Structures are given as structure tokens and as C-alpha cells.
Tab-separated table of C-alpha atoms in Angstrom:
chain	number	residue	atom	x	y	z
A	27	SER	CA	90.866	124.615	96.181
A	28	GLY	CA	91.029	124.645	92.377
A	29	LYS	CA	88.531	125.307	89.477
A	30	LEU	CA	88.164	123.845	86.255
A	31	LYS	CA	85.855	125.276	83.661
A	32	VAL	CA	84.251	123.635	80.468
A	33	GLY	CA	82.759	125.292	77.746
A	34	GLY	CA	82.270	128.267	79.363
A	35	GLY	CA	79.469	127.756	81.857
A	36	THR	CA	77.796	130.009	84.034
A	37	HIS	CA	76.432	128.102	87.430
A	38	MET	CA	78.681	127.875	90.040
A	39	HIS	CA	78.283	124.601	92.277
A	40	THR	CA	80.445	123.940	95.084
A	41	MET	CA	81.083	120.426	96.321
A	42	ARG	CA	82.645	120.100	99.825
A	43	ALA	CA	84.756	116.675	100.686
A	44	ILE	CA	84.971	116.646	104.792
A	45	VAL	CA	87.110	113.588	105.678
A	46	SER	CA	87.403	112.688	109.314
A	47	SER	CA	89.619	109.857	109.238
A	48	ALA	CA	89.970	107.531	112.137
A	49	GLY	CA	93.802	107.209	114.080
A	50	ALA	CA	95.413	110.534	112.756
A	51	SER	CA	97.419	111.481	115.290
A	52	SER	CA	98.690	114.447	113.782
A	53	LEU	CA	97.947	117.114	111.741
A	54	ALA	CA	100.636	116.292	109.155
A	55	PRO	CA	99.809	117.266	105.297
A	56	TRP	CA	97.830	114.901	103.625
A	57	ARG	CA	97.238	113.659	99.653
A	58	ALA	CA	93.606	113.841	98.578
A	59	ARG	CA	92.760	113.161	95.001
A	60	LEU	CA	89.066	112.530	94.109
A	61	ARG	CA	88.496	110.591	91.387
A	62	ASP	CA	85.982	108.444	88.932
A	63	PHE	CA	82.843	109.958	89.305
A	64	GLN	CA	79.991	107.171	88.714
A	65	GLN	CA	76.582	107.013	88.348
A	66	PRO	CA	75.662	110.700	87.693
A	67	MET	CA	73.082	112.165	89.132
A	68	LEU	CA	70.896	114.991	86.998
A	69	VAL	CA	70.764	117.938	88.926
A	70	PRO	CA	67.850	120.222	87.008
A	71	GLY	CA	70.023	122.888	84.665
A	72	VAL	CA	72.735	120.254	84.403
A	73	ALA	CA	74.933	118.834	82.076
A	74	ARG	CA	77.100	115.891	82.253
A	75	CYS	CA	80.505	115.641	84.251
A	76	GLY	CA	83.357	113.511	82.914
A	77	ARG	CA	83.922	110.849	84.347
A	78	HIS	CA	87.606	111.236	85.587
A	79	VAL	CA	87.744	114.838	86.904
A	80	ALA	CA	90.696	115.004	89.424
A	81	SER	CA	91.710	117.197	91.747
A	82	ARG	CA	94.818	117.070	93.985
A	83	TRP	CA	95.411	119.288	96.515
A	84	ARG	CA	97.721	119.592	99.826
A	85	ALA	CA	96.560	120.937	103.115
A	86	PRO	CA	97.325	120.465	107.352
A	87	LEU	CA	93.593	120.443	107.722
A	88	GLN	CA	91.352	117.061	107.285
A	89	THR	CA	88.815	119.877	104.769
A	90	ALA	CA	89.280	120.078	101.308
A	91	MET	CA	86.545	122.040	98.989
A	92	VAL	CA	86.635	121.504	95.018
A	93	SER	CA	84.722	124.447	93.076
A	94	THR	CA	83.838	123.578	89.613
A	95	THR	CA	82.462	125.622	86.739
A	96	LEU	CA	80.600	123.110	83.794
A	97	ALA	CA	78.577	123.975	81.141
A	98	GLY	CA	75.374	124.199	82.291
A	99	GLY	CA	76.686	122.777	85.759
A	100	LEU	CA	77.207	119.510	87.420
A	101	VAL	CA	76.983	116.310	87.638
A	102	CYS	CA	78.069	114.306	90.528
A	103	SER	CA	77.781	111.410	92.526
A	104	ARG	CA	79.541	108.775	94.068
A	105	ALA	CA	83.554	109.477	94.065
A	106	GLY	CA	86.424	107.983	95.197
A	107	LEU	CA	89.070	109.009	97.603
A	108	ARG	CA	92.196	108.357	97.881
A	109	LEU	CA	94.352	109.284	101.522
A	110	GLY	CA	97.631	108.235	102.378
A	111	GLN	CA	99.422	110.079	104.987
A	112	ARG	CA	102.845	111.321	103.710
A	113	ARG	CA	105.101	109.563	106.144
A	114	SER	CA	103.000	106.860	106.885
A	115	GLU	CA	101.321	103.823	104.824
A	116	ALA	CA	98.747	103.157	107.216
A	117	ARG	CA	95.649	103.159	105.368
A	118	CYS	CA	92.802	105.219	107.059
A	119	ARG	CA	88.702	104.553	106.411
A	120	SER	CA	86.949	107.930	105.857
A	121	THR	CA	83.429	109.644	105.538
A	122	ILE	CA	83.115	111.745	102.683
A	123	LYS	CA	79.816	114.321	102.722
A	124	LYS	CA	78.832	115.869	99.336
A	125	VAL	CA	76.898	119.121	98.724
A	126	VAL	CA	75.653	120.423	95.641
A	127	GLN	CA	73.610	123.219	95.617
A	128	PRO	CA	71.816	124.066	92.546
A	129	ALA	CA	69.525	126.560	91.908
A	130	GLU	CA	66.309	126.400	92.876
A	131	PRO	CA	63.762	125.211	89.647
A	132	ARG	CA	60.762	127.644	88.846
A	133	PRO	CA	57.740	126.610	90.153
A	134	GLY	CA	55.850	124.370	87.349
A	135	THR	CA	58.631	123.355	85.868
A	136	SER	CA	59.457	120.039	88.259
A	137	PRO	CA	58.365	116.644	87.873
A	138	TRP	CA	56.852	116.814	91.358
A	139	ASP	CA	54.806	120.435	89.861
A	140	ALA	CA	54.091	120.128	86.845
A	141	ASP	CA	52.102	122.857	85.761
A	142	PRO	CA	50.689	121.876	81.815
A	143	SER	CA	50.525	125.851	81.140
A	144	LEU	CA	54.230	125.719	80.990
A	145	TYR	CA	54.809	122.474	78.776
A	146	GLU	CA	55.151	125.109	75.130
A	147	GLU	CA	57.655	127.300	76.581
A	148	LEU	CA	60.068	124.851	78.314
A	149	LEU	CA	59.744	122.449	74.842
A	150	VAL	CA	61.097	125.798	73.035
A	151	GLU	CA	63.992	126.104	75.175
A	152	LYS	CA	64.568	122.234	75.406
A	153	VAL	CA	64.555	122.128	71.342
A	154	GLU	CA	66.542	125.500	70.559
A	155	ARG	CA	69.230	123.936	72.934
A	156	GLY	CA	69.226	120.074	70.815
A	157	ARG	CA	69.618	122.642	67.628
A	158	SER	CA	72.692	124.369	69.251
A	159	LEU	CA	74.118	121.425	70.024
A	160	LEU	CA	74.225	119.978	66.673
A	161	GLY	CA	74.901	123.255	65.403
A	162	ALA	CA	76.269	123.936	61.643
A	163	ARG	CA	75.641	119.833	60.885
A	164	LEU	CA	71.989	120.579	61.239
A	165	GLN	CA	71.135	121.526	57.414
A	166	VAL	CA	68.008	119.654	57.646
A	167	PRO	CA	64.391	120.432	59.070
A	168	LEU	CA	64.274	118.934	62.114
A	169	GLU	CA	61.287	117.613	62.785
A	170	ILE	CA	59.821	117.757	66.616
A	171	ILE	CA	58.067	115.302	68.141
A	172	ARG	CA	55.459	116.681	71.482
A	173	SER	CA	54.587	114.479	74.338
A	174	PRO	CA	51.346	114.939	76.471
A	175	PRO	CA	52.702	117.182	79.372
A	176	LEU	CA	51.016	115.012	81.996
A	177	HIS	CA	50.212	111.440	82.797
A	178	TYR	CA	52.980	110.322	80.028
A	179	ARG	CA	55.601	108.850	82.289
A	180	LEU	CA	54.914	104.475	82.281
A	181	LYS	CA	57.612	103.762	85.126
A	182	THR	CA	58.562	105.715	87.961
A	183	GLU	CA	60.361	105.184	91.235
A	184	PHE	CA	60.458	105.985	94.986
A	185	ASP	CA	62.285	105.538	98.290
A	186	ILE	CA	60.409	104.029	100.694
A	187	GLN	CA	60.386	106.237	104.305
A	188	HIS	CA	58.899	104.618	106.857
A	189	CYS	CA	55.798	106.811	109.331
A	190	GLY	CA	54.877	104.849	112.217
A	191	ALA	CA	52.303	101.684	110.744
A	192	GLY	CA	52.695	103.099	107.381
A	193	ILE	CA	54.923	104.447	104.235
A	194	SER	CA	55.450	107.562	102.446
A	195	PHE	CA	56.789	107.542	98.621
A	196	GLY	CA	59.434	110.431	98.405
A	197	ILE	CA	62.151	111.354	96.458
A	198	SER	CA	65.314	113.215	97.192
A	199	LYS	CA	65.667	116.662	95.531
A	200	PRO	CA	68.262	116.612	93.044
A	201	GLY	CA	71.567	117.664	93.885
A	202	THR	CA	70.213	117.535	97.654
A	203	ARG	CA	69.529	114.665	100.398
A	204	ASP	CA	66.522	116.372	101.296
A	205	TRP	CA	63.756	114.019	101.266
A	206	MET	CA	60.057	115.104	99.663
A	207	SER	CA	57.269	113.269	100.174
A	208	VAL	CA	55.491	112.042	97.125
A	209	GLU	CA	51.464	112.236	97.061
A	210	GLN	CA	50.906	112.005	93.490
A	211	TYR	CA	53.465	112.436	90.902
A	212	PRO	CA	51.975	114.610	87.808
A	213	ILE	CA	53.963	112.980	85.193
A	214	ALA	CA	53.543	109.212	85.844
A	215	THR	CA	50.547	107.640	84.435
A	216	GLN	CA	47.047	107.624	86.374
A	217	ALA	CA	47.372	104.115	87.033
A	218	ILE	CA	50.342	104.647	89.189
A	219	ASN	CA	49.283	107.581	90.669
A	220	LYS	CA	46.132	105.568	91.617
A	221	LEU	CA	47.983	102.506	92.828
A	222	MET	CA	50.797	104.515	94.962
A	223	THR	CA	47.172	106.089	97.008
A	224	GLU	CA	45.840	102.614	97.489
A	225	LEU	CA	49.057	101.072	98.852
A	226	ARG	CA	49.650	103.907	101.329
A	227	ARG	CA	46.033	103.233	102.483
A	228	GLU	CA	46.393	99.177	102.307
A	229	LEU	CA	49.836	98.759	103.966
A	230	SER	CA	49.603	100.573	107.331
A	231	LEU	CA	46.912	97.947	107.742
A	232	PRO	CA	48.916	95.009	110.208
A	233	GLN	CA	48.305	91.931	107.985
A	234	PHE	CA	50.170	93.405	105.367
A	235	ASP	CA	53.411	94.074	107.625
A	236	VAL	CA	55.581	91.700	106.410
A	237	LEU	CA	55.354	93.316	102.831
A	238	ARG	CA	55.825	96.678	104.646
A	239	ARG	CA	58.917	95.748	107.110
A	240	SER	CA	62.532	96.160	105.752
A	241	ALA	CA	61.203	97.882	102.568
A	242	PHE	CA	63.000	101.024	101.169
A	243	HIS	CA	62.200	101.354	97.822
A	244	ALA	CA	59.897	101.203	95.397
A	245	GLU	CA	59.387	100.798	91.467
A	246	PHE	CA	56.373	101.285	89.610
A	247	VAL	CA	55.785	100.063	85.560
A	248	SER	CA	53.079	100.463	83.999
A	249	ASN	CA	51.574	100.680	80.075
A	250	ALA	CA	49.177	102.533	77.926
A	251	ASP	CA	46.232	99.840	78.800
A	252	GLY	CA	45.949	100.670	82.180
A	253	GLY	CA	48.136	98.031	83.547
A	254	VAL	CA	50.129	98.441	86.612
A	255	ILE	CA	52.658	96.424	88.765
A	256	VAL	CA	54.606	97.266	91.503
A	257	CYS	CA	58.277	96.583	93.045
A	258	MET	CA	58.930	96.543	96.450
A	259	MET	CA	62.720	96.030	97.217
A	260	HIS	CA	63.422	94.942	100.642
A	261	ARG	CA	66.592	95.033	102.842
A	262	LYS	CA	66.029	91.813	104.616
A	263	LYS	CA	65.153	88.501	103.034
A	264	LEU	CA	61.761	87.662	102.538
A	265	ASP	CA	59.765	85.021	104.497
A	266	GLU	CA	58.321	83.341	101.439
A	267	GLU	CA	55.883	81.374	103.415
A	268	ALA	CA	54.380	84.712	105.110
A	269	TRP	CA	55.355	86.921	102.170
A	270	ARG	CA	53.157	85.096	99.325
A	271	PRO	CA	49.294	84.792	100.935
A	272	ALA	CA	49.588	88.347	102.139
A	273	ALA	CA	50.879	89.665	98.519
A	274	GLU	CA	47.921	87.640	97.022
A	275	GLU	CA	45.289	89.515	99.880
A	276	LEU	CA	46.257	92.433	98.798
A	277	LEU	CA	46.122	92.434	95.326
A	278	SER	CA	42.272	91.523	95.828
A	279	CYS	CA	42.530	95.292	97.366
A	280	VAL	CA	44.358	97.547	95.524
A	281	THR	CA	44.287	97.614	91.254
A	282	ALA	CA	47.765	96.089	90.829
A	283	ASP	CA	48.046	93.704	87.849
A	284	GLY	CA	51.263	92.518	89.951
A	285	PHE	CA	52.631	92.386	93.305
A	286	ILE	CA	56.812	91.674	93.209
A	287	GLY	CA	59.181	91.140	96.630
A	288	ARG	CA	62.714	91.378	96.450
A	289	SER	CA	65.641	90.885	97.913
A	290	ASN	CA	69.034	89.910	98.445
A	291	LYS	CA	69.245	87.088	95.275
A	292	GLN	CA	65.880	86.833	95.946
A	293	ARG	CA	62.504	87.911	93.933
A	294	LEU	CA	58.586	86.319	95.040
A	295	VAL	CA	55.770	87.432	92.519
A	296	ALA	CA	52.308	87.707	93.183
A	297	GLY	CA	50.020	88.309	89.689
A	298	GLU	CA	51.788	89.193	86.917
A	299	GLY	CA	55.458	89.399	87.123
A	300	GLN	CA	55.549	91.641	83.801
A	301	LEU	CA	53.520	93.797	81.336
A	302	VAL	CA	53.125	94.094	77.607
A	303	GLN	CA	52.634	97.384	75.467
A	304	ASN	CA	52.084	96.790	71.736
A	305	TYR	CA	52.820	99.357	69.016
A	306	GLU	CA	51.519	99.856	66.135
A	307	VAL	CA	53.646	100.265	63.193
A	308	GLN	CA	52.983	100.042	59.545
A	309	GLY	CA	50.021	97.982	60.004
A	310	ARG	CA	51.137	95.455	62.495
A	311	VAL	CA	51.578	95.135	65.996
A	312	TYR	CA	55.007	94.856	68.089
A	313	PRO	CA	55.086	93.827	71.831
A	314	GLN	CA	57.534	94.983	74.212
A	315	ILE	CA	57.757	93.454	77.959
A	316	HIS	CA	58.322	95.797	80.642
A	317	ALA	CA	59.232	94.393	83.613
A	318	GLU	CA	60.966	96.127	87.221
A	319	LEU	CA	64.899	96.797	86.675
A	320	MET	CA	64.780	96.555	83.393
A	321	PHE	CA	64.908	99.710	80.577
A	322	SER	CA	61.888	100.325	78.436
A	323	GLN	CA	60.604	103.387	77.025
A	324	ALA	CA	59.035	105.168	79.444
A	325	ASN	CA	56.619	107.608	77.283
A	326	ALA	CA	54.381	105.470	75.299
A	327	HIS	CA	52.804	108.603	73.118
A	328	VAL	CA	56.548	109.691	71.787
A	329	CYS	CA	57.477	105.932	71.688
A	330	ALA	CA	54.986	104.862	68.478
A	331	GLU	CA	56.427	108.340	67.407
A	332	MET	CA	59.542	107.384	67.004
A	333	LEU	CA	59.088	103.812	66.003
A	334	ARG	CA	57.238	105.861	63.283
A	335	TRP	CA	59.871	107.555	62.423
A	336	VAL	CA	62.497	105.265	62.019
A	337	ALA	CA	60.426	102.797	59.699
A	338	GLU	CA	59.998	106.130	57.356
A	339	GLN	CA	63.795	106.674	57.489
A	340	THR	CA	64.752	103.139	56.599
A	341	SER	CA	61.740	102.509	53.956
A	342	PRO	CA	63.589	101.012	50.973
A	343	ALA	CA	63.036	103.452	48.088
A	344	GLU	CA	60.348	102.490	45.314
A	345	GLY	CA	61.608	99.921	43.153
A	346	LYS	CA	64.815	98.948	45.350
A	347	SER	CA	65.076	95.622	46.418
A	348	PHE	CA	66.178	94.097	49.905
A	349	GLU	CA	69.499	93.425	48.404
A	350	GLU	CA	70.277	96.389	47.681
A	351	GLN	CA	69.031	97.714	50.939
A	352	GLY	CA	71.177	95.279	52.484
A	353	ASP	CA	71.015	94.312	55.710
A	354	LEU	CA	70.323	95.707	59.434
A	355	LEU	CA	72.585	95.878	62.477
A	356	GLU	CA	72.147	96.948	65.631
A	357	LEU	CA	73.968	97.977	68.438
A	358	HIS	CA	72.264	98.013	72.251
A	359	CYS	CA	68.755	96.509	70.978
A	360	GLY	CA	67.608	96.091	74.593
A	361	ASN	CA	64.272	94.523	74.427
A	362	GLY	CA	63.822	94.891	70.831
A	363	ASN	CA	61.684	98.714	70.409
A	364	PHE	CA	63.410	99.298	67.299
A	365	THR	CA	64.279	95.731	66.361
A	366	LEU	CA	61.138	94.288	65.399
A	367	PRO	CA	59.388	97.169	63.403
A	368	LEU	CA	62.569	97.694	61.525
A	369	ALA	CA	62.963	94.276	60.702
A	370	ALA	CA	60.289	94.589	57.707
A	371	ASN	CA	62.461	96.876	55.738
A	372	PHE	CA	65.517	94.506	55.508
A	373	ARG	CA	66.330	90.640	54.154
A	374	GLN	CA	67.928	90.147	57.896
A	375	VAL	CA	68.688	92.279	60.619
A	376	LEU	CA	71.486	91.275	63.724
A	377	ALA	CA	70.618	92.981	66.929
A	378	THR	CA	73.193	92.849	69.776
A	379	GLU	CA	73.006	93.658	73.234
A	380	LEU	CA	75.144	93.146	76.518
A	381	VAL	CA	72.206	92.585	79.141
A	382	LYS	CA	71.332	88.616	79.105
A	383	ASP	CA	67.283	89.932	80.533
A	384	ALA	CA	66.978	92.489	77.725
A	385	THR	CA	68.210	90.048	74.987
A	386	GLN	CA	65.886	86.902	76.236
A	387	HIS	CA	62.819	89.578	76.119
A	388	ALA	CA	63.832	90.718	72.648
A	389	THR	CA	63.508	86.920	71.386
A	390	GLU	CA	60.094	86.469	73.464
A	391	CYS	CA	58.905	89.623	71.017
A	392	ALA	CA	59.594	88.445	68.284
A	393	ARG	CA	58.153	84.922	68.848
A	394	ARG	CA	54.734	86.562	69.700
A	395	ALA	CA	55.264	89.339	66.521
A	396	LYS	CA	55.972	86.241	64.285
A	397	VAL	CA	58.760	88.156	62.987
A	398	GLN	CA	61.508	85.595	61.589
A	399	ASN	CA	64.466	87.759	60.106
A	400	ILE	CA	65.856	88.760	63.516
A	401	LYS	CA	69.090	87.050	64.941
A	402	PHE	CA	69.978	88.499	68.988
A	403	ALA	CA	73.689	87.733	69.692
A	404	ARG	CA	74.581	88.768	73.438
A	405	LEU	CA	77.786	90.953	72.715
A	406	SER	CA	79.199	94.204	73.631
A	407	SER	CA	80.457	97.110	71.298
A	408	LYS	CA	84.149	95.757	71.763
A	409	GLU	CA	83.326	92.038	71.088
A	410	LEU	CA	81.395	92.823	68.213
A	411	GLU	CA	84.116	94.800	66.836
A	412	LEU	CA	86.293	91.906	67.460
A	413	ALA	CA	83.911	89.520	65.562
A	414	LEU	CA	83.545	91.786	62.225
A	415	SER	CA	87.400	92.248	61.644
A	416	GLY	CA	87.483	88.567	62.096
A	417	GLU	CA	90.136	88.831	65.227
A	418	ARG	CA	87.857	86.693	67.485
A	419	ALA	CA	84.965	84.196	66.839
A	420	PHE	CA	82.332	84.083	69.848
A	421	ARG	CA	80.483	80.934	70.819
A	422	ARG	CA	77.318	83.407	71.603
A	423	LEU	CA	77.305	84.136	67.913
A	424	ASP	CA	77.270	80.413	66.763
A	425	ASP	CA	74.763	79.853	69.571
A	426	ALA	CA	72.517	82.108	68.016
A	427	GLY	CA	72.878	80.874	64.436
A	428	VAL	CA	75.045	83.767	63.065
A	429	GLU	CA	77.380	83.571	60.528
A	430	LEU	CA	78.718	87.022	60.098
A	431	SER	CA	79.898	86.327	56.289
A	432	HIS	CA	75.983	86.052	55.305
A	433	TYR	CA	75.831	89.457	56.263
A	434	ASN	CA	75.770	92.447	53.840
A	435	PHE	CA	75.179	95.153	56.502
A	436	GLN	CA	74.643	98.880	54.663
A	437	THR	CA	72.353	100.276	57.832
A	438	VAL	CA	73.248	100.446	61.473
A	439	LEU	CA	71.168	101.327	64.242
A	440	VAL	CA	72.489	102.682	67.510
A	441	ASP	CA	70.698	103.475	70.706
A	442	PRO	CA	73.343	103.692	73.158
A	443	PRO	CA	73.067	104.534	77.209
A	444	ARG	CA	73.333	108.020	78.522
A	445	GLN	CA	76.965	108.111	78.182
A	446	GLY	CA	76.910	107.762	74.428
A	447	LEU	CA	79.015	105.398	71.813
A	448	ASP	CA	83.025	104.106	73.455
A	449	GLN	CA	85.213	104.027	71.104
A	450	ALA	CA	84.412	100.516	69.868
A	451	GLY	CA	81.228	101.304	68.633
A	452	LEU	CA	82.129	104.556	67.203
A	453	GLU	CA	84.438	101.820	64.565
A	454	VAL	CA	81.447	100.026	64.165
A	455	VAL	CA	79.523	102.635	62.596
A	456	LYS	CA	82.361	103.520	60.607
A	457	ARG	CA	82.179	100.017	59.236
A	458	VAL	CA	78.637	100.941	57.758
A	459	ARG	CA	77.549	103.591	55.058
A	460	ARG	CA	74.228	104.537	56.834
A	461	CYS	CA	73.650	105.146	60.694
A	462	LEU	CA	70.170	105.759	62.369
A	463	TYR	CA	71.446	107.414	65.690
A	464	VAL	CA	68.647	107.902	68.362
A	465	SER	CA	69.975	109.400	71.490
A	466	CYS	CA	69.011	110.096	75.124
A	467	ASN	CA	72.030	112.840	75.608
A	468	PRO	CA	71.876	114.779	72.338
A	469	SER	CA	75.231	116.718	74.487
A	470	ARG	CA	76.802	113.204	73.599
A	471	LEU	CA	74.657	112.544	70.345
A	472	ALA	CA	76.886	115.987	69.462
A	473	ALA	CA	80.124	114.787	71.049
A	474	ASP	CA	80.031	111.565	69.283
A	475	LEU	CA	79.033	113.505	65.556
A	476	ASP	CA	82.690	115.443	65.838
A	477	GLU	CA	83.941	111.196	65.593
A	478	LEU	CA	82.103	110.380	62.728
A	479	PRO	CA	83.509	113.857	60.609
A	480	GLY	CA	82.715	111.343	57.521
A	481	TYR	CA	79.082	111.587	57.572
A	482	GLU	CA	76.041	114.180	56.859
A	483	VAL	CA	72.724	114.404	58.668
A	484	ARG	CA	70.296	113.525	55.780
A	485	ALA	CA	66.997	114.039	58.578
A	486	ALA	CA	66.929	114.810	62.407
A	487	ALA	CA	64.210	114.780	65.134
A	488	PHE	CA	63.632	115.774	68.155
A	489	PHE	CA	61.510	114.087	70.826
A	490	ASP	CA	59.840	114.954	73.721
A	491	GLN	CA	60.379	111.853	75.647
A	492	PHE	CA	60.200	113.420	79.404
A	493	PRO	CA	58.732	116.401	79.454
A	494	PHE	CA	59.297	118.830	82.768
A	495	THR	CA	62.928	117.236	82.787
A	496	GLU	CA	66.258	118.235	81.222
A	497	HIS	CA	66.212	115.185	79.549
A	498	ALA	CA	65.074	114.789	75.589
A	499	GLU	CA	65.661	112.438	73.056
A	500	MET	CA	67.438	113.142	69.441
A	501	ALA	CA	67.211	110.906	66.367
A	502	VAL	CA	69.372	111.497	63.112
A	503	LEU	CA	69.688	109.678	59.861
A	504	LEU	CA	73.440	109.809	59.210
A	505	GLU	CA	74.999	108.976	55.462
A	506	ARG	CA	78.290	108.715	54.079
A	507	PRO	CA	78.496	110.281	50.504
A	508	ALA	CA	79.541	107.588	47.913
């Protein structure tokens, strides 16, 4: 048994790793190493756990317990457990059972039972946490952007449980494996909630058995105009000849714009396979493609405010030419959400993203919006750093028509995933005098700012992107003094 303490946290969580070994002939000492926490799950009131958290122990029994105390709690998910018998090289298969027991959330503060009367109270708590994370770095006013408390979420996912001839949608309570059926999801759009009710009713009918059979997961995608599509994932390959007419008949019975069936290396579509969410920024309309299994902004109201804020922060000063403004470099551009409206403030833009489908969506959005001064390139942060330093040439840059010597990068925009910037990303930022950092994880934002000591925060904003969750979005404008 071992304890790991980080930052003086107060929440105690216990994880038991119960090891069942096949063919163990004795109770000889075992050596176990718990390593590589991957794909973290959020537990209410919980902060991120480091990727490499290890605890070693030796015991004559096949049960090991690790207790950890972390700032705000513990995040854990899949873990690898290596077992080796000291006097034998035989490998044994093991089963790991992890139990995380977080404190029960207050009634009305969770996504499934959101009480709008508690919204302001919860927002104040989140804002104060954000302020405390930035600490002394925050010497400018913090602009606070509120969200509608209910029906704001454009995308949501549910597990599917089969109940006789029908199905129910549900989730596992955070930190446990307890199934909780969800009839209505208050934070999801009204279009999603309506479609959930319709699907539970229609999929219980025998003519739709092919659509229901072997389904285990559903993802709902909507837009602010009331459009909605649903994707159901299946464990077994779908019979296209039987699936397609059933899906088309289902669409005539529900309010969905599209119905998608997925299994391993298979995607079948009836109706629309994606939706478009339009945002107006500085008098121009920019589209954003929403599709299943692809990242897109989940809160239309807050996203519009984010686009307004970043556009204001990068607007050229009065009398300043595009040549003086310089060019924009963007990391993690996704489907071009920030790229398109910011292109109006710069002579030219180079936007990079590693996910191929995302860059294709971004290119299509730019074509629809008739924005012509953007180049999209599929590069990781490490590859971009190598290209900027001249250490390596990439054909993907040539294919995109990018000649780096033709750019004068004065501003970099980063909107990294929840784990923040990697070392290569930080090195890219250090090349540029001004940085717009948009973060969906304020704790990682604070950690990355520690790695950028030469920059000062010139503007900051707090976006309540995810009411009734622990998540929030923060953005800062960083500048390096001349």
C-alpha cells in the first residue's frame, strides 16, 4: 500500500487492483507495476492524474491496494499491470478490477439532474478556481462569458442497454460502473431529447430489429437550427441490404435528419451524414461541419462568444497594415473553427492539424465561406517544429502549397486537447512574439504558462462552455515584451 500526494489535495480515492492469475502454483512473491494511465475519465471534483503514475509493491498475496491523494481527486481509467513471478518467466493473464469511490455530487449539480437555479452559484465556484490557477499571472480583468444553463450541448453520447425488444440510453456514473438510464438529458439540445424519446419508441418495433440488434453505443449530433443526426455503433457487421431500407423507414417516423450505422470498418448512412453549424463574426458567416466521432464545439452560444473574443484580440490596430500585423500560425486547428474568422485579420494563415478528416472538413468550410488566404497542412506539433527549424522537409507542406519562407509569423493560436501542449508545441509558441492560447483545461493552461516565462498575459476570458460539469474553457492573449 502506498500513497501519492500532489498539491495538498483533500479528496481520498481508493483503487483496488485485484489480480487473478491463471496457473499460479504458489503464493510466491509477485512484482507488480501499475503504469501508464490512458484515456482519463472525469470524476466530479477531480483533477487530471499524470500519465506515468507508478506504484511498486511486493506481497505474498494476489491482492494489491493503492490509495492516492491528489489535488481535487483522482482521474484514472485503463491501466496496464505487469506481473512477473520472481522465480519464473511464465506470463500469466490477469484481470484488473478498479474501484473509484468519489463523493456523491450534490442534487441538481450533475448533467443528468441539472437545476438551473444553481447555475450562478456553480459558475462563481468555477471562475474562482480558474482565477486561482492563473494566480499572480492574471493582472488584467477576466471577462466572464455565461452559457444557457440548459439545452446547450450540441453533441452527446450514451451507452445502449437492451431491454427485451427495446433499448434504453444511459451512462455509467462517473467513477463507477453503475448503469444509470437516461430518459431526458437536460444539458442536451431539445432536438436531441426529442429524438431520444422517438428512438426508444420506434426501435422497439420488429421492423427495426436490424437497426437495434448488436448496437452498444449512440452518438447524437445537432446544431442550433434544430437539425439532429444519430450514429449507432454495432458490435457485428451490418447487413447493408437489410439495414438501408429499415433506416430510411425509421427516418420517416422520427425527426432526425440522418441515421448512421457503424461497425468495424463500416459506415452506412441514411439521410444526412453530417450537419453544418453557422457562426456570424464581424458581419460574415462561417460554417462548421459537425459529424460523429469528430471533435467540434459543443456549445453554440459560447462558441460564438469565443470567436468574437479571439477576433477582437487579433484585430489590427488602427492604421496598422497587414504587413505590420504579420501572419498567423495555428496549431490544433481542428475543423477550422477559429481559423476561418481570424483569417480576416491577417495577410495569410497557416493552420496545422494531425487528424486527416478534420483538415478535410476545415478545407471544405473555407471553400464554402470563400476564405482564400488559408493553407491547411496535416502536421503534428513535432513535425511543425522540425519544419520551422529547417531540420526536415515534409511533402505534406508541399502538397498544401506551403513555402515557409514566405510567411512572417507574428501571432500563433493554439487550442490544444485537454492534456495541453507537448514540448514541441511549446517550442513552436516560443518562436512567435504573440500567442492566443485557448484551453479546455485551465489547470494545463496554468502549467503551460509556467513553461513560457517570457510572456505576459495581456487579456483573459473565462467561457462557461460546459455548465453543470467541472469543465470550463479559458483563453489568454500572451505577448512577449520587445
